[in-house]
């Protein structure tokens, strides 16, 4: 079984959370991506992926959660999500994410496509 490591963030600003639309999948999700050789660790991966997908530089709270799911019969993905606060930046649509929305957590729960993302939101905002 191959495990693909990835990381992402629950990004917050002024009591709102960021939800990203990916046109390739036509879904609303939390920003994340695969660990690559330039990343020092999973936390660095999460910060890089959030910046690449959203344009926001963030800092982490240290609070994280790990989820794992099957991609197919031979591969699983393990994703570590950090709770993050925006330090700086501005969203610019790109190939991976064409729209972001800043929503109250209750609104984000409604818009998120995947139950798994709703669970991440619930657990990190406890």
XYZ file of N, CA and C in Angstrom:
378
model
N 0.848 -1.179 0.000
C 0.000 0.000 0.000
C 0.894 1.243 0.000
N 0.677 2.125 -0.935
C 1.402 3.382 -1.015
C 0.617 4.460 -0.286
N 1.297 5.216 0.574
C 0.665 6.335 1.275
C 1.237 7.629 0.722
N 0.365 8.481 0.219
C 0.749 9.787 -0.311
C 0.536 10.808 0.799
N 1.603 11.505 1.173
C 1.523 12.514 2.227
C 1.135 13.864 1.618
N 0.227 14.545 2.292
C -0.213 15.863 1.856
C -0.520 16.703 3.095
N -0.704 17.995 2.877
C -1.013 18.890 3.990
C -1.799 20.081 3.484
N -2.529 20.700 4.404
C -3.344 21.846 4.040
C -3.735 22.641 5.262
N -4.710 23.535 5.059
C -5.083 24.395 6.166
C -6.538 24.774 6.204
N -6.992 24.976 7.431
C -8.260 25.641 7.689
C -7.873 27.093 7.946
N -8.087 27.945 6.949
C -7.604 29.322 6.965
C -8.685 30.236 7.525
N -8.295 31.053 8.526
C -9.239 31.950 9.197
C -8.806 33.402 9.089
N -9.825 34.275 9.090
C -9.591 35.722 9.118
C -10.852 36.393 9.649
N -10.730 37.163 10.698
C -11.841 37.942 11.247
C -13.088 37.089 11.528
N -12.893 35.902 12.062
C -14.015 35.035 12.408
C -14.612 34.265 11.244
N -14.021 34.422 10.067
C -14.491 33.725 8.866
C -13.477 32.670 8.462
N -13.937 31.660 7.718
C -13.043 30.628 7.202
C -13.078 30.641 5.679
N -11.954 30.242 5.092
C -11.809 30.242 3.644
C -12.219 28.890 3.067
N -13.049 28.945 2.038
C -13.436 27.760 1.278
C -13.046 28.019 -0.173
N -12.377 27.039 -0.794
C -11.821 27.210 -2.137
C -12.589 26.375 -3.158
N -12.836 26.968 -4.323
C -13.471 26.240 -5.429
C -12.400 25.785 -6.413
N -12.396 24.475 -6.694
C -11.457 23.914 -7.665
C -12.224 23.593 -8.944
N -11.950 24.327 -10.023
C -12.708 24.099 -11.257
C -12.485 22.715 -11.856
N -11.308 22.141 -11.648
C -11.018 20.819 -12.209
C -11.987 19.750 -11.678
N -12.397 19.903 -10.418
C -13.309 18.941 -9.786
C -14.694 19.523 -9.547
N -14.859 20.827 -9.796
C -16.085 21.558 -9.498
C -16.552 21.270 -8.073
N -15.628 21.451 -7.132
C -15.968 21.226 -5.726
C -15.524 22.414 -4.882
N -16.032 22.463 -3.656
C -15.648 23.451 -2.650
C -14.957 22.691 -1.539
N -13.736 23.096 -1.218
C -12.928 22.330 -0.292
C -11.972 23.238 0.469
N -11.171 22.636 1.325
C -10.115 23.341 2.048
C -8.825 23.199 1.245
N -7.996 24.239 1.193
C -6.765 24.147 0.401
C -5.799 23.104 0.969
N -5.228 22.309 0.058
C -4.263 21.279 0.451
C -3.467 20.862 -0.776
N -2.378 20.121 -0.537
C -1.584 19.595 -1.636
C -0.543 18.615 -1.138
N 0.107 17.978 -2.098
C 1.075 16.919 -1.796
C 2.410 17.475 -1.304
N 3.009 16.723 -0.403
C 4.356 16.996 0.077
C 5.316 16.850 -1.093
N 6.238 17.804 -1.241
C 7.264 17.641 -2.273
C 8.648 17.800 -1.653
N 9.667 17.531 -2.426
C 11.033 17.483 -1.895
C 11.538 18.837 -1.412
N 10.891 19.923 -1.799
C 11.323 21.245 -1.339
C 10.791 21.575 0.049
N 9.816 20.812 0.529
C 9.222 21.079 1.833
C 10.074 20.503 2.953
N 10.342 21.302 3.976
C 11.114 20.829 5.125
C 10.330 19.784 5.913
N 9.008 19.961 5.972
C 8.140 19.047 6.708
C 6.695 19.281 6.265
N 5.759 18.583 6.889
C 4.349 18.701 6.501
C 3.785 20.092 6.789
N 4.224 20.717 7.861
C 3.736 22.057 8.162
C 4.194 23.046 7.082
N 5.435 22.926 6.639
C 5.927 23.774 5.547
C 5.140 23.510 4.267
N 4.811 22.255 4.026
C 3.988 21.889 2.866
C 2.628 22.576 2.941
N 1.995 22.530 4.115
C 0.679 23.140 4.288
C 0.727 24.634 4.009
N 1.717 25.314 4.559
C 1.841 26.757 4.345
C 2.103 27.081 2.882
N 2.942 26.284 2.216
C 3.229 26.494 0.787
C 1.983 26.274 -0.055
N 1.283 25.188 0.197
C 0.091 24.868 -0.603
C -0.998 25.922 -0.435
N -1.216 26.376 0.785
C -2.223 27.422 1.004
C -1.817 28.681 0.244
N -0.538 29.051 0.309
C -0.075 30.236 -0.411
C -0.234 30.055 -1.924
N 0.172 28.893 -2.455
C 0.081 28.660 -3.902
C -1.361 28.691 -4.388
N -2.268 28.093 -3.633
C -3.657 27.978 -4.083
C -4.477 29.230 -3.818
N -4.128 29.985 -2.770
C -4.981 31.112 -2.381
C -4.307 32.469 -2.448
N -2.972 32.523 -2.406
C -2.271 33.795 -2.376
C -2.101 34.363 -0.977
N -2.524 33.624 0.045
C -2.427 34.109 1.419
C -1.241 33.485 2.146
N -0.409 34.347 2.754
C 0.637 33.899 3.676
C -0.030 33.752 5.031
N 0.237 32.633 5.671
C -0.426 32.341 6.936
C 0.573 31.898 7.983
N 0.112 31.878 9.209
C 0.849 31.249 10.296
C -0.078 30.211 10.907
N 0.521 29.165 11.457
C -0.287 28.091 12.034
C -0.432 28.294 13.533
N -1.516 27.754 14.063
C -1.768 27.843 15.496
C -1.093 26.705 16.243
N -0.580 25.729 15.500
C -0.035 24.535 16.121
C -1.069 23.433 16.252
N -2.331 23.787 16.107
C -3.424 22.818 16.191
C -3.585 22.133 14.831
N -3.574 20.794 14.825
C -3.685 20.066 13.560
C -4.525 18.815 13.727
N -4.900 18.251 12.583
C -5.661 17.007 12.539
C -5.186 16.225 11.321
N -5.172 14.918 11.424
C -4.743 14.053 10.324
C -5.938 13.223 9.864
N -6.148 13.201 8.546
C -7.188 12.356 7.953
C -6.538 11.457 6.911
N -7.112 10.303 6.706
C -6.587 9.370 5.706
C -7.757 8.768 4.950
N -7.577 8.596 3.642
C -8.625 8.006 2.826
C -8.011 7.296 1.622
N -8.777 6.346 1.079
C -8.318 5.577 -0.069
C -8.494 6.392 -1.343
N -7.473 6.350 -2.178
C -7.565 6.932 -3.521
C -8.030 5.846 -4.486
N -7.414 4.668 -4.348
C -7.808 3.484 -5.114
C -7.344 2.262 -4.320
N -7.327 1.098 -4.943
C -7.020 -0.151 -4.232
C -5.591 -0.226 -3.716
N -4.681 0.552 -4.299
C -3.272 0.449 -3.893
C -2.701 1.720 -3.263
N -3.484 2.803 -3.238
C -2.964 4.071 -2.723
C -3.920 4.706 -1.722
N -3.355 5.203 -0.639
C -4.079 6.007 0.341
C -3.444 7.381 0.407
N -4.241 8.368 0.769
C -3.701 9.708 0.989
C -3.869 10.033 2.468
N -2.794 10.534 3.081
C -2.831 10.993 4.472
C -2.565 12.497 4.442
N -3.538 13.261 4.946
C -3.460 14.718 4.891
C -3.479 15.279 6.313
N -2.495 16.114 6.611
C -2.467 16.824 7.880
C -2.915 18.257 7.619
N -3.962 18.673 8.332
C -4.492 20.034 8.218
C -4.140 20.817 9.471
N -3.688 22.061 9.289
C -3.416 22.966 10.405
C -4.446 24.071 10.419
N -4.768 24.514 11.601
C -5.564 25.728 11.752
C -4.622 26.892 11.492
N -5.015 27.822 10.594
C -4.138 28.911 10.158
C -4.843 30.251 10.240
N -4.029 31.278 10.467
C -4.510 32.654 10.440
C -3.775 33.392 9.317
N -4.503 34.234 8.581
C -3.902 35.002 7.488
C -3.007 36.094 8.057
N -1.793 36.169 7.531
C -0.860 37.243 7.881
C -0.871 38.334 6.811
N -0.974 37.906 5.547
C -0.855 38.850 4.446
C -1.312 38.157 3.166
N -1.539 38.949 2.140
C -1.816 38.387 0.821
C -3.162 38.786 0.264
N -3.385 38.322 -0.953
C -4.612 38.616 -1.679
C -4.866 37.478 -2.657
N -6.108 37.060 -2.765
C -6.439 35.967 -3.683
C -6.388 36.449 -5.128
N -5.752 35.623 -5.966
C -5.750 35.813 -7.411
C -6.136 34.465 -8.008
N -7.203 34.418 -8.827
C -7.597 33.139 -9.432
C -6.424 32.495 -10.162
N -6.362 31.166 -10.096
C -5.262 30.421 -10.714
C -5.784 29.104 -11.264
N -4.910 28.280 -11.807
C -5.321 27.030 -12.456
C -5.966 26.054 -11.475
N -5.540 26.076 -10.211
C -6.085 25.129 -9.239
C -7.341 25.633 -8.544
N -7.366 26.935 -8.235
C -8.485 27.525 -7.493
C -8.941 28.779 -8.230
N -10.201 28.781 -8.652
C -10.693 29.942 -9.402
C -11.532 30.899 -8.563
N -11.887 30.481 -7.331
C -12.699 31.335 -6.467
C -12.502 30.903 -5.022
N -12.468 31.868 -4.116
C -12.511 31.572 -2.689
C -13.653 32.376 -2.085
N -14.182 31.849 -1.015
C -15.216 32.561 -0.267
C -14.820 32.569 1.202
N -15.030 33.715 1.839
C -14.845 33.859 3.275
C -16.217 33.757 3.907
N -16.404 32.736 4.730
C -17.723 32.427 5.272
C -17.679 32.202 6.774
N -18.812 32.425 7.416
C -18.960 31.978 8.793
C -18.826 30.454 8.792
N -18.318 29.867 9.864
C -18.200 28.406 9.888
C -19.509 27.678 9.557
N -20.633 28.184 10.023
C -21.919 27.539 9.726
C -22.233 27.580 8.231
N -21.853 28.652 7.552
C -22.052 28.764 6.108
C -21.078 27.853 5.365
N -19.852 27.789 5.851
C -18.842 26.932 5.221
C -19.273 25.467 5.279
N -19.828 25.042 6.411
C -20.292 23.657 6.538
C -21.306 23.315 5.448
N -22.135 24.285 5.119
C -23.160 24.068 4.089
C -22.549 24.004 2.688
N -21.536 24.825 2.425
C -20.964 24.906 1.076
C -19.955 23.799 0.779
N -19.198 23.360 1.781
C -18.177 22.336 1.539
C -18.773 21.094 0.890
N -18.101 20.596 -0.124
C -18.587 19.443 -0.885
C -18.457 18.141 -0.114
N -17.381 17.982 0.645
C -17.062 16.694 1.270
C -17.321 16.691 2.771
N -17.955 15.628 3.231
C -18.218 15.446 4.655
C -16.916 15.501 5.450
N -15.870 14.931 4.901
C -14.568 14.928 5.562
C -14.096 16.352 5.865
N -14.307 17.283 4.945
C -13.916 18.671 5.177
C -14.766 19.299 6.284
N -16.042 18.947 6.339
C -16.901 19.455 7.416
C -16.409 18.957 8.773
N -15.953 17.697 8.819
C -15.423 17.139 10.069
C -14.131 17.843 10.484
N -13.276 18.144 9.523
C -12.035 18.879 9.812
C -12.373 20.240 10.392
N -13.305 20.934 9.767
C -13.758 22.237 10.244
C -14.280 22.126 11.679
N -15.150 21.155 11.929
C -15.723 20.978 13.266
C -14.642 20.713 14.312
N -13.709 19.820 13.991
C -12.693 19.444 14.974
C -11.673 20.547 15.224
N -11.254 21.254 14.192
C -10.254 22.300 14.394
C -10.830 23.559 15.042
N -12.136 23.761 14.953
C -12.741 24.949 15.560
C -13.312 24.677 16.946
N -13.086 23.498 17.495
C -13.570 23.201 18.861
C -12.902 24.061 19.873
